[in-house]
């Protein structure tokens, strides 16, 4: 293994954040690498993912995914190139998707790796538009929200990796109106001019309830929630009878040290017969083949567009993650650890 690295740099969680994460909660450490054991492959990570859900894993609480362990490498989606293989299913040079991100080289059990095709889409797309965020959008809109042609759809966090795809799939599938909220005027412009949203607004420029009412004078049928807080309250007010809400994320409250108060208009759920349902993407793996087929064809035809925000250098990995929590990214935030 002389031509291969003997160590990997990996981000470790060294303290559990209270409120907003601090740089001191993380440490970039070198960990030893050996030749891959039987059934393992050594992967040079070309891209890894930082996502809002990772903030929840930094708390020591039981959830749908185990918490990160202190003094252990962080993990998450990554795509890279096989540089050594001890498994017959993978050859040196193969590109693979796996779950050991936050490091520059990963010793991956072959059973947890999946080959990906760089000729269909850029490798980074398998972390976003063709990956977990994309399936989240697809399943959350079409299955959880029971979207049907003619629905008016509102998406919060609409310039992010999930939200931007939700709005575009709704448009492609025949929504009567697609509305998005975002945190900068540049993102609002992107939603309407590039992604084809019918209306969009900057939630920092005025009360969400007022801006949503103006953007959706006839109400909404579906709300895809990435934010929670005042966005969820506003959506409940604008939802039509039998409206549906997919609760995907509540990033507005992820770094609150105290529990966030719920919407003040919950009683409307009764009279409007609303349905609010939480979404965990791993419940919807059966949709994966259809999702990849549909989205790949929409990308090829130009019907679905996507953006990515890249941060180079593994040493900047924590900054990239904090940037996601601040909303610095347009589309998927991706770290290129070895650049």
Tab-separated table of C-alpha atoms in Angstrom:
chain	number	residue	atom	x	y	z
A	1	UNK	CA	0.000	0.000	0.000
A	2	UNK	CA	3.036	2.234	-0.468
A	3	UNK	CA	1.367	4.385	-3.120
A	4	UNK	CA	-1.761	4.768	-1.037
A	5	UNK	CA	-2.205	7.006	1.999
A	6	UNK	CA	-1.518	5.541	5.425
A	7	UNK	CA	-3.802	8.028	7.165
A	8	UNK	CA	-7.063	9.812	6.543
A	9	UNK	CA	-8.155	13.201	7.842
A	10	UNK	CA	-11.583	13.008	9.432
A	11	UNK	CA	-13.773	15.488	11.281
A	12	UNK	CA	-14.673	14.384	14.817
A	13	UNK	CA	-17.367	15.689	17.115
A	14	UNK	CA	-15.578	16.522	20.387
A	15	UNK	CA	-18.398	18.344	22.257
A	16	UNK	CA	-22.172	18.406	21.919
A	17	UNK	CA	-23.349	21.837	20.736
A	18	UNK	CA	-25.723	23.816	22.899
A	19	UNK	CA	-27.589	26.113	20.546
A	20	UNK	CA	-25.496	27.102	17.541
A	21	UNK	CA	-22.503	24.799	16.965
A	22	UNK	CA	-19.083	26.330	17.638
A	23	UNK	CA	-15.820	25.577	15.862
A	24	UNK	CA	-14.540	24.194	19.168
A	25	UNK	CA	-17.180	21.408	19.012
A	26	UNK	CA	-15.258	19.830	16.116
A	27	UNK	CA	-11.714	18.651	15.503
A	28	UNK	CA	-9.988	17.520	12.313
A	29	UNK	CA	-7.853	14.493	13.206
A	30	UNK	CA	-5.679	12.022	11.360
A	31	UNK	CA	-6.788	8.407	11.613
A	32	UNK	CA	-4.746	5.411	10.452
A	33	UNK	CA	-5.585	3.578	7.234
A	34	UNK	CA	-4.679	-0.007	6.394
A	35	UNK	CA	-5.117	-2.034	3.225
A	36	UNK	CA	-8.809	-2.901	2.919
A	37	UNK	CA	-9.809	-6.137	4.639
A	38	UNK	CA	-11.797	-8.779	2.818
A	39	UNK	CA	-15.138	-7.359	1.715
A	40	UNK	CA	-13.917	-3.757	2.041
A	41	UNK	CA	-12.870	-1.041	-0.393
A	42	UNK	CA	-10.730	2.065	0.099
A	43	UNK	CA	-12.364	5.141	-1.393
A	44	UNK	CA	-10.898	8.559	-2.111
A	45	UNK	CA	-13.805	10.880	-1.347
A	46	UNK	CA	-14.273	13.383	-4.161
A	47	UNK	CA	-17.416	14.981	-2.691
A	48	UNK	CA	-19.258	14.676	0.606
A	49	UNK	CA	-22.559	16.033	1.791
A	50	UNK	CA	-23.401	18.386	4.649
A	51	UNK	CA	-27.115	18.526	5.455
A	52	UNK	CA	-29.421	20.200	7.990
A	53	UNK	CA	-30.452	16.866	9.544
A	54	UNK	CA	-26.893	16.423	10.806
A	55	UNK	CA	-27.473	19.132	13.413
A	56	UNK	CA	-30.003	16.885	15.156
A	57	UNK	CA	-27.524	14.010	15.214
A	58	UNK	CA	-25.144	16.168	17.245
A	59	UNK	CA	-27.570	16.019	20.186
A	60	UNK	CA	-27.491	12.955	22.414
A	61	UNK	CA	-31.148	12.083	21.910
A	62	UNK	CA	-32.897	9.048	20.513
A	63	UNK	CA	-34.213	9.719	17.030
A	64	UNK	CA	-34.832	8.067	13.667
A	65	UNK	CA	-31.077	8.014	13.106
A	66	UNK	CA	-28.478	7.385	15.844
A	67	UNK	CA	-26.672	10.416	17.278
A	68	UNK	CA	-23.071	11.107	16.354
A	69	UNK	CA	-20.692	9.738	18.955
A	70	UNK	CA	-18.158	11.980	20.660
A	71	UNK	CA	-14.529	11.504	19.601
A	72	UNK	CA	-15.619	9.451	16.599
A	73	UNK	CA	-15.546	10.518	12.943
A	74	UNK	CA	-18.716	12.146	11.665
A	75	UNK	CA	-20.455	10.439	8.773
A	76	UNK	CA	-22.841	11.229	5.938
A	77	UNK	CA	-23.276	10.779	2.217
A	78	UNK	CA	-20.167	10.771	0.059
A	79	UNK	CA	-19.163	9.847	-3.468
A	80	UNK	CA	-15.662	8.910	-4.479
A	81	UNK	CA	-13.262	6.745	-6.439
A	82	UNK	CA	-12.163	3.269	-5.401
A	83	UNK	CA	-8.366	3.321	-4.959
A	84	UNK	CA	-7.991	-0.196	-3.492
A	85	UNK	CA	-10.430	-3.109	-3.419
A	86	UNK	CA	-10.661	-6.389	-1.570
A	87	UNK	CA	-14.098	-7.229	-2.896
A	88	UNK	CA	-14.871	-8.855	-6.260
A	89	UNK	CA	-17.784	-6.504	-6.888
A	90	UNK	CA	-15.612	-3.380	-7.099
A	91	UNK	CA	-12.557	-2.487	-9.137
A	92	UNK	CA	-10.030	0.296	-8.731
A	93	UNK	CA	-11.387	3.306	-10.591
A	94	UNK	CA	-15.064	2.586	-9.905
A	95	UNK	CA	-17.109	5.507	-8.620
A	96	UNK	CA	-19.227	4.738	-5.573
A	97	UNK	CA	-21.803	6.324	-3.285
A	98	UNK	CA	-21.442	5.472	0.403
A	99	UNK	CA	-22.100	6.789	3.913
A	100	UNK	CA	-18.642	7.666	5.257
A	101	UNK	CA	-18.298	11.347	4.498
A	102	UNK	CA	-16.550	14.065	6.543
A	103	UNK	CA	-13.136	12.529	5.641
A	104	UNK	CA	-10.806	12.473	2.657
A	105	UNK	CA	-10.337	8.681	2.450
A	106	UNK	CA	-12.814	6.072	3.670
A	107	UNK	CA	-12.503	2.349	4.431
A	108	UNK	CA	-15.959	1.240	3.320
A	109	UNK	CA	-17.642	-2.161	3.688
A	110	UNK	CA	-18.436	-3.084	0.086
A	111	UNK	CA	-22.000	-4.048	1.021
A	112	UNK	CA	-22.585	-0.402	2.004
A	113	UNK	CA	-21.309	1.036	-1.286
A	114	UNK	CA	-23.198	1.510	-4.534
A	115	UNK	CA	-21.712	2.127	-7.963
A	116	UNK	CA	-22.725	5.372	-9.656
A	117	UNK	CA	-22.405	6.412	-13.274
A	118	UNK	CA	-20.558	9.650	-14.013
A	119	UNK	CA	-21.868	9.610	-17.605
A	120	UNK	CA	-25.493	10.151	-16.482
A	121	UNK	CA	-24.800	13.138	-14.232
A	122	UNK	CA	-21.898	14.797	-12.412
A	123	UNK	CA	-20.814	12.649	-9.453
A	124	UNK	CA	-21.811	15.367	-6.993
A	125	UNK	CA	-25.406	15.094	-8.238
A	126	UNK	CA	-25.686	11.706	-6.512
A	127	UNK	CA	-25.513	13.599	-3.209
A	128	UNK	CA	-28.251	16.028	-4.216
A	129	UNK	CA	-30.615	16.037	-7.163
A	130	UNK	CA	-30.205	12.264	-7.773
A	131	UNK	CA	-29.485	11.407	-4.147
A	132	UNK	CA	-31.066	11.554	-0.713
A	133	UNK	CA	-32.304	15.182	-0.993
A	134	UNK	CA	-33.830	14.445	-4.398
A	135	UNK	CA	-35.662	11.352	-3.181
A	136	UNK	CA	-36.835	13.377	-0.172
A	137	UNK	CA	-38.401	15.924	-2.513
A	138	UNK	CA	-39.905	13.301	-4.812
A	139	UNK	CA	-41.388	11.101	-2.076
A	140	UNK	CA	-42.433	14.002	0.115
A	141	UNK	CA	-44.426	15.687	-2.621
A	142	UNK	CA	-45.836	12.775	-4.596
A	143	UNK	CA	-46.386	10.194	-1.862
A	144	UNK	CA	-46.576	11.912	1.532
A	145	UNK	CA	-48.429	15.030	0.340
A	146	UNK	CA	-50.520	13.029	-2.157
A	147	UNK	CA	-49.909	15.719	-4.785
A	148	UNK	CA	-52.366	15.788	-7.650
A	149	UNK	CA	-52.520	17.826	-10.838
A	150	UNK	CA	-53.999	21.258	-10.217
A	151	UNK	CA	-52.776	21.587	-6.629
A	152	UNK	CA	-51.307	24.910	-5.508
A	153	UNK	CA	-48.024	24.212	-3.704
A	154	UNK	CA	-46.001	26.285	-1.244
A	155	UNK	CA	-42.422	25.305	-0.404
A	156	UNK	CA	-40.277	26.872	2.325
A	157	UNK	CA	-36.488	26.779	2.063
A	158	UNK	CA	-37.243	26.695	-1.631
A	159	UNK	CA	-33.735	27.467	-2.904
A	160	UNK	CA	-32.196	24.578	-0.972
A	161	UNK	CA	-31.412	21.121	-2.282
A	162	UNK	CA	-34.806	19.662	-1.348
A	163	UNK	CA	-37.055	22.693	-1.760
A	164	UNK	CA	-35.858	23.640	-5.236
A	165	UNK	CA	-36.608	20.135	-6.459
A	166	UNK	CA	-40.037	19.994	-4.791
A	167	UNK	CA	-41.140	23.135	-6.608
A	168	UNK	CA	-39.870	21.963	-9.969
A	169	UNK	CA	-41.445	18.501	-9.673
A	170	UNK	CA	-44.737	20.162	-8.753
A	171	UNK	CA	-44.490	22.366	-11.833
A	172	UNK	CA	-43.611	19.414	-14.091
A	173	UNK	CA	-46.519	17.393	-12.654
A	174	UNK	CA	-49.074	20.120	-13.349
A	175	UNK	CA	-49.416	22.269	-10.242
A	176	UNK	CA	-51.783	25.209	-10.688
A	177	UNK	CA	-49.351	27.468	-8.810
A	178	UNK	CA	-45.928	26.990	-7.191
A	179	UNK	CA	-44.791	29.420	-4.493
A	180	UNK	CA	-41.475	29.460	-2.657
A	181	UNK	CA	-39.824	31.343	0.164
A	182	UNK	CA	-36.102	32.002	0.468
A	183	UNK	CA	-33.773	34.215	2.457
A	184	UNK	CA	-32.207	36.506	-0.153
A	185	UNK	CA	-33.427	38.487	-3.148
A	186	UNK	CA	-30.951	36.569	-5.336
A	187	UNK	CA	-32.533	33.267	-4.337
A	188	UNK	CA	-36.038	34.624	-4.926
A	189	UNK	CA	-34.974	35.641	-8.437
A	190	UNK	CA	-33.491	32.177	-9.016
A	191	UNK	CA	-36.782	30.521	-8.024
A	192	UNK	CA	-38.888	32.469	-10.491
A	193	UNK	CA	-36.415	32.931	-13.345
A	194	UNK	CA	-34.559	29.599	-13.396
A	195	UNK	CA	-36.702	27.081	-11.516
A	196	UNK	CA	-40.052	28.206	-12.895
A	197	UNK	CA	-41.851	29.055	-9.642
A	198	UNK	CA	-44.921	31.216	-10.214
A	199	UNK	CA	-44.189	33.393	-7.186
A	200	UNK	CA	-41.534	33.678	-4.501
A	201	UNK	CA	-40.724	35.990	-1.607
A	202	UNK	CA	-37.896	36.886	0.760
A	203	UNK	CA	-39.101	35.890	4.225
A	204	UNK	CA	-36.676	38.367	5.809
A	205	UNK	CA	-38.468	41.312	4.186
A	206	UNK	CA	-41.774	41.102	6.002
A	207	UNK	CA	-44.203	38.831	7.848
A	208	UNK	CA	-44.437	35.452	6.136
A	209	UNK	CA	-48.219	35.319	6.596
A	210	UNK	CA	-48.718	38.580	4.701
A	211	UNK	CA	-46.319	37.694	1.901
A	212	UNK	CA	-47.829	34.233	1.469
A	213	UNK	CA	-51.352	35.659	1.334
A	214	UNK	CA	-50.279	37.999	-1.453
A	215	UNK	CA	-48.521	35.198	-3.348
A	216	UNK	CA	-51.409	32.729	-2.920
A	217	UNK	CA	-54.638	34.730	-3.064
A	218	UNK	CA	-56.672	31.560	-3.711
A	219	UNK	CA	-54.950	29.573	-0.953
A	220	UNK	CA	-52.721	26.507	-1.195
A	221	UNK	CA	-53.409	22.778	-1.281
A	222	UNK	CA	-49.945	21.474	-0.334
A	223	UNK	CA	-47.283	22.884	1.951
A	224	UNK	CA	-43.816	21.306	1.930
A	225	UNK	CA	-42.221	22.420	5.189
A	226	UNK	CA	-38.454	22.698	5.527
A	227	UNK	CA	-38.525	25.531	8.054
A	228	UNK	CA	-41.306	25.300	10.651
A	229	UNK	CA	-41.999	28.296	12.885
A	230	UNK	CA	-43.745	31.244	11.280
A	231	UNK	CA	-43.787	29.482	7.898
A	232	UNK	CA	-45.868	26.587	9.224
A	233	UNK	CA	-48.240	28.985	10.963
A	234	UNK	CA	-48.671	31.012	7.777
A	235	UNK	CA	-49.255	27.880	5.694
A	236	UNK	CA	-51.966	26.584	8.038
A	237	UNK	CA	-53.784	29.886	7.559
A	238	UNK	CA	-53.581	29.688	3.753
A	239	UNK	CA	-54.291	25.975	3.283
A	240	UNK	CA	-57.583	25.102	1.645
A	241	UNK	CA	-59.965	22.460	2.973
A	242	UNK	CA	-58.340	19.009	2.857
A	243	UNK	CA	-54.903	20.582	2.434
A	244	UNK	CA	-51.825	18.456	3.115
A	245	UNK	CA	-48.546	19.318	4.806
A	246	UNK	CA	-45.337	17.329	4.436
A	247	UNK	CA	-43.186	18.131	7.469
A	248	UNK	CA	-39.659	17.500	6.217
A	249	UNK	CA	-37.574	19.856	8.345
A	250	UNK	CA	-37.818	22.678	10.860
A	251	UNK	CA	-34.476	24.384	10.412
A	252	UNK	CA	-35.747	27.578	12.052
A	253	UNK	CA	-35.599	25.821	15.412
A	254	UNK	CA	-32.633	23.459	15.042
A	255	UNK	CA	-30.258	25.630	17.060
A	256	UNK	CA	-32.724	26.868	19.675
A	257	UNK	CA	-31.622	26.003	23.189
A	258	UNK	CA	-35.261	25.906	24.332
A	259	UNK	CA	-38.252	24.212	22.654
A	260	UNK	CA	-39.853	26.313	19.922
A	261	UNK	CA	-43.501	27.340	20.472
A	262	UNK	CA	-45.892	25.690	18.039
A	263	UNK	CA	-48.136	27.522	15.559
A	264	UNK	CA	-50.839	29.537	17.275
A	265	UNK	CA	-53.524	28.580	14.757
A	266	UNK	CA	-53.527	24.798	15.188
A	267	UNK	CA	-57.314	24.819	15.683
A	268	UNK	CA	-57.657	25.485	11.949
A	269	UNK	CA	-56.462	21.926	11.315
A	270	UNK	CA	-59.860	20.708	12.528
A	271	UNK	CA	-62.169	22.891	10.482
A	272	UNK	CA	-60.092	22.587	7.317
A	273	UNK	CA	-59.584	18.817	7.822
A	274	UNK	CA	-55.866	19.247	7.181
A	275	UNK	CA	-53.373	16.394	7.139
A	276	UNK	CA	-49.870	16.994	8.534
A	277	UNK	CA	-47.425	14.127	8.094
A	278	UNK	CA	-43.759	13.820	8.946
A	279	UNK	CA	-41.287	12.605	6.331
A	280	UNK	CA	-38.251	10.375	6.790
A	281	UNK	CA	-36.743	9.535	3.419
A	282	UNK	CA	-35.620	6.025	4.402
A	283	UNK	CA	-39.290	4.989	4.568
A	284	UNK	CA	-39.568	5.511	0.816
A	285	UNK	CA	-36.686	3.504	-0.670
A	286	UNK	CA	-39.134	1.564	-2.851
A	287	UNK	CA	-39.534	4.724	-4.952
A	288	UNK	CA	-35.787	4.895	-5.716
A	289	UNK	CA	-35.806	3.281	-9.202
A	290	UNK	CA	-38.744	5.358	-10.446
A	291	UNK	CA	-37.262	8.492	-8.872
A	292	UNK	CA	-33.896	8.075	-10.624
A	293	UNK	CA	-35.592	7.286	-13.941
A	294	UNK	CA	-37.906	10.302	-13.751
A	295	UNK	CA	-35.381	12.831	-12.488
A	296	UNK	CA	-32.605	11.752	-14.857
A	297	UNK	CA	-34.998	12.210	-17.787
A	298	UNK	CA	-36.144	15.626	-16.510
A	299	UNK	CA	-32.522	16.747	-16.169
A	300	UNK	CA	-31.727	15.491	-19.681
A	301	UNK	CA	-34.726	17.305	-21.161
A	302	UNK	CA	-33.901	20.525	-19.317
A	303	UNK	CA	-37.208	20.494	-17.420
A	304	UNK	CA	-35.452	20.222	-14.062
A	305	UNK	CA	-32.471	22.397	-13.187
A	306	UNK	CA	-30.238	22.241	-10.154
A	307	UNK	CA	-27.535	24.253	-8.463
A	308	UNK	CA	-24.722	23.188	-6.196
A	309	UNK	CA	-22.568	25.193	-3.802
A	310	UNK	CA	-19.058	23.759	-3.494
A	311	UNK	CA	-16.588	24.271	-0.664
A	312	UNK	CA	-13.058	23.047	-1.393
A	313	UNK	CA	-10.749	21.516	1.198
A	314	UNK	CA	-11.606	19.186	4.046
A	315	UNK	CA	-10.328	21.818	6.496
A	316	UNK	CA	-13.348	23.942	5.506
A	317	UNK	CA	-15.891	21.175	6.140
A	318	UNK	CA	-17.314	22.597	9.373
A	319	UNK	CA	-17.643	26.052	7.808
A	320	UNK	CA	-19.642	24.452	4.987
A	321	UNK	CA	-21.951	22.712	7.465
A	322	UNK	CA	-22.542	25.910	9.432
A	323	UNK	CA	-23.206	27.634	6.118
A	324	UNK	CA	-26.086	25.230	5.448
A	325	UNK	CA	-27.624	26.156	8.804
A	326	UNK	CA	-27.268	29.855	7.925
A	327	UNK	CA	-28.706	29.359	4.431
A	328	UNK	CA	-25.499	30.310	2.627
A	329	UNK	CA	-25.967	27.629	-0.024
A	330	UNK	CA	-27.944	27.747	-3.236
A	331	UNK	CA	-29.005	24.186	-3.972
A	332	UNK	CA	-26.959	21.371	-2.501
A	333	UNK	CA	-23.965	22.179	-0.293
A	334	UNK	CA	-21.080	19.875	-1.184
A	335	UNK	CA	-17.561	19.631	0.266
A	336	UNK	CA	-14.701	18.612	-2.039
A	337	UNK	CA	-12.326	17.274	0.628
A	338	UNK	CA	-9.286	16.526	-1.515
A	339	UNK	CA	-9.210	19.755	-3.547
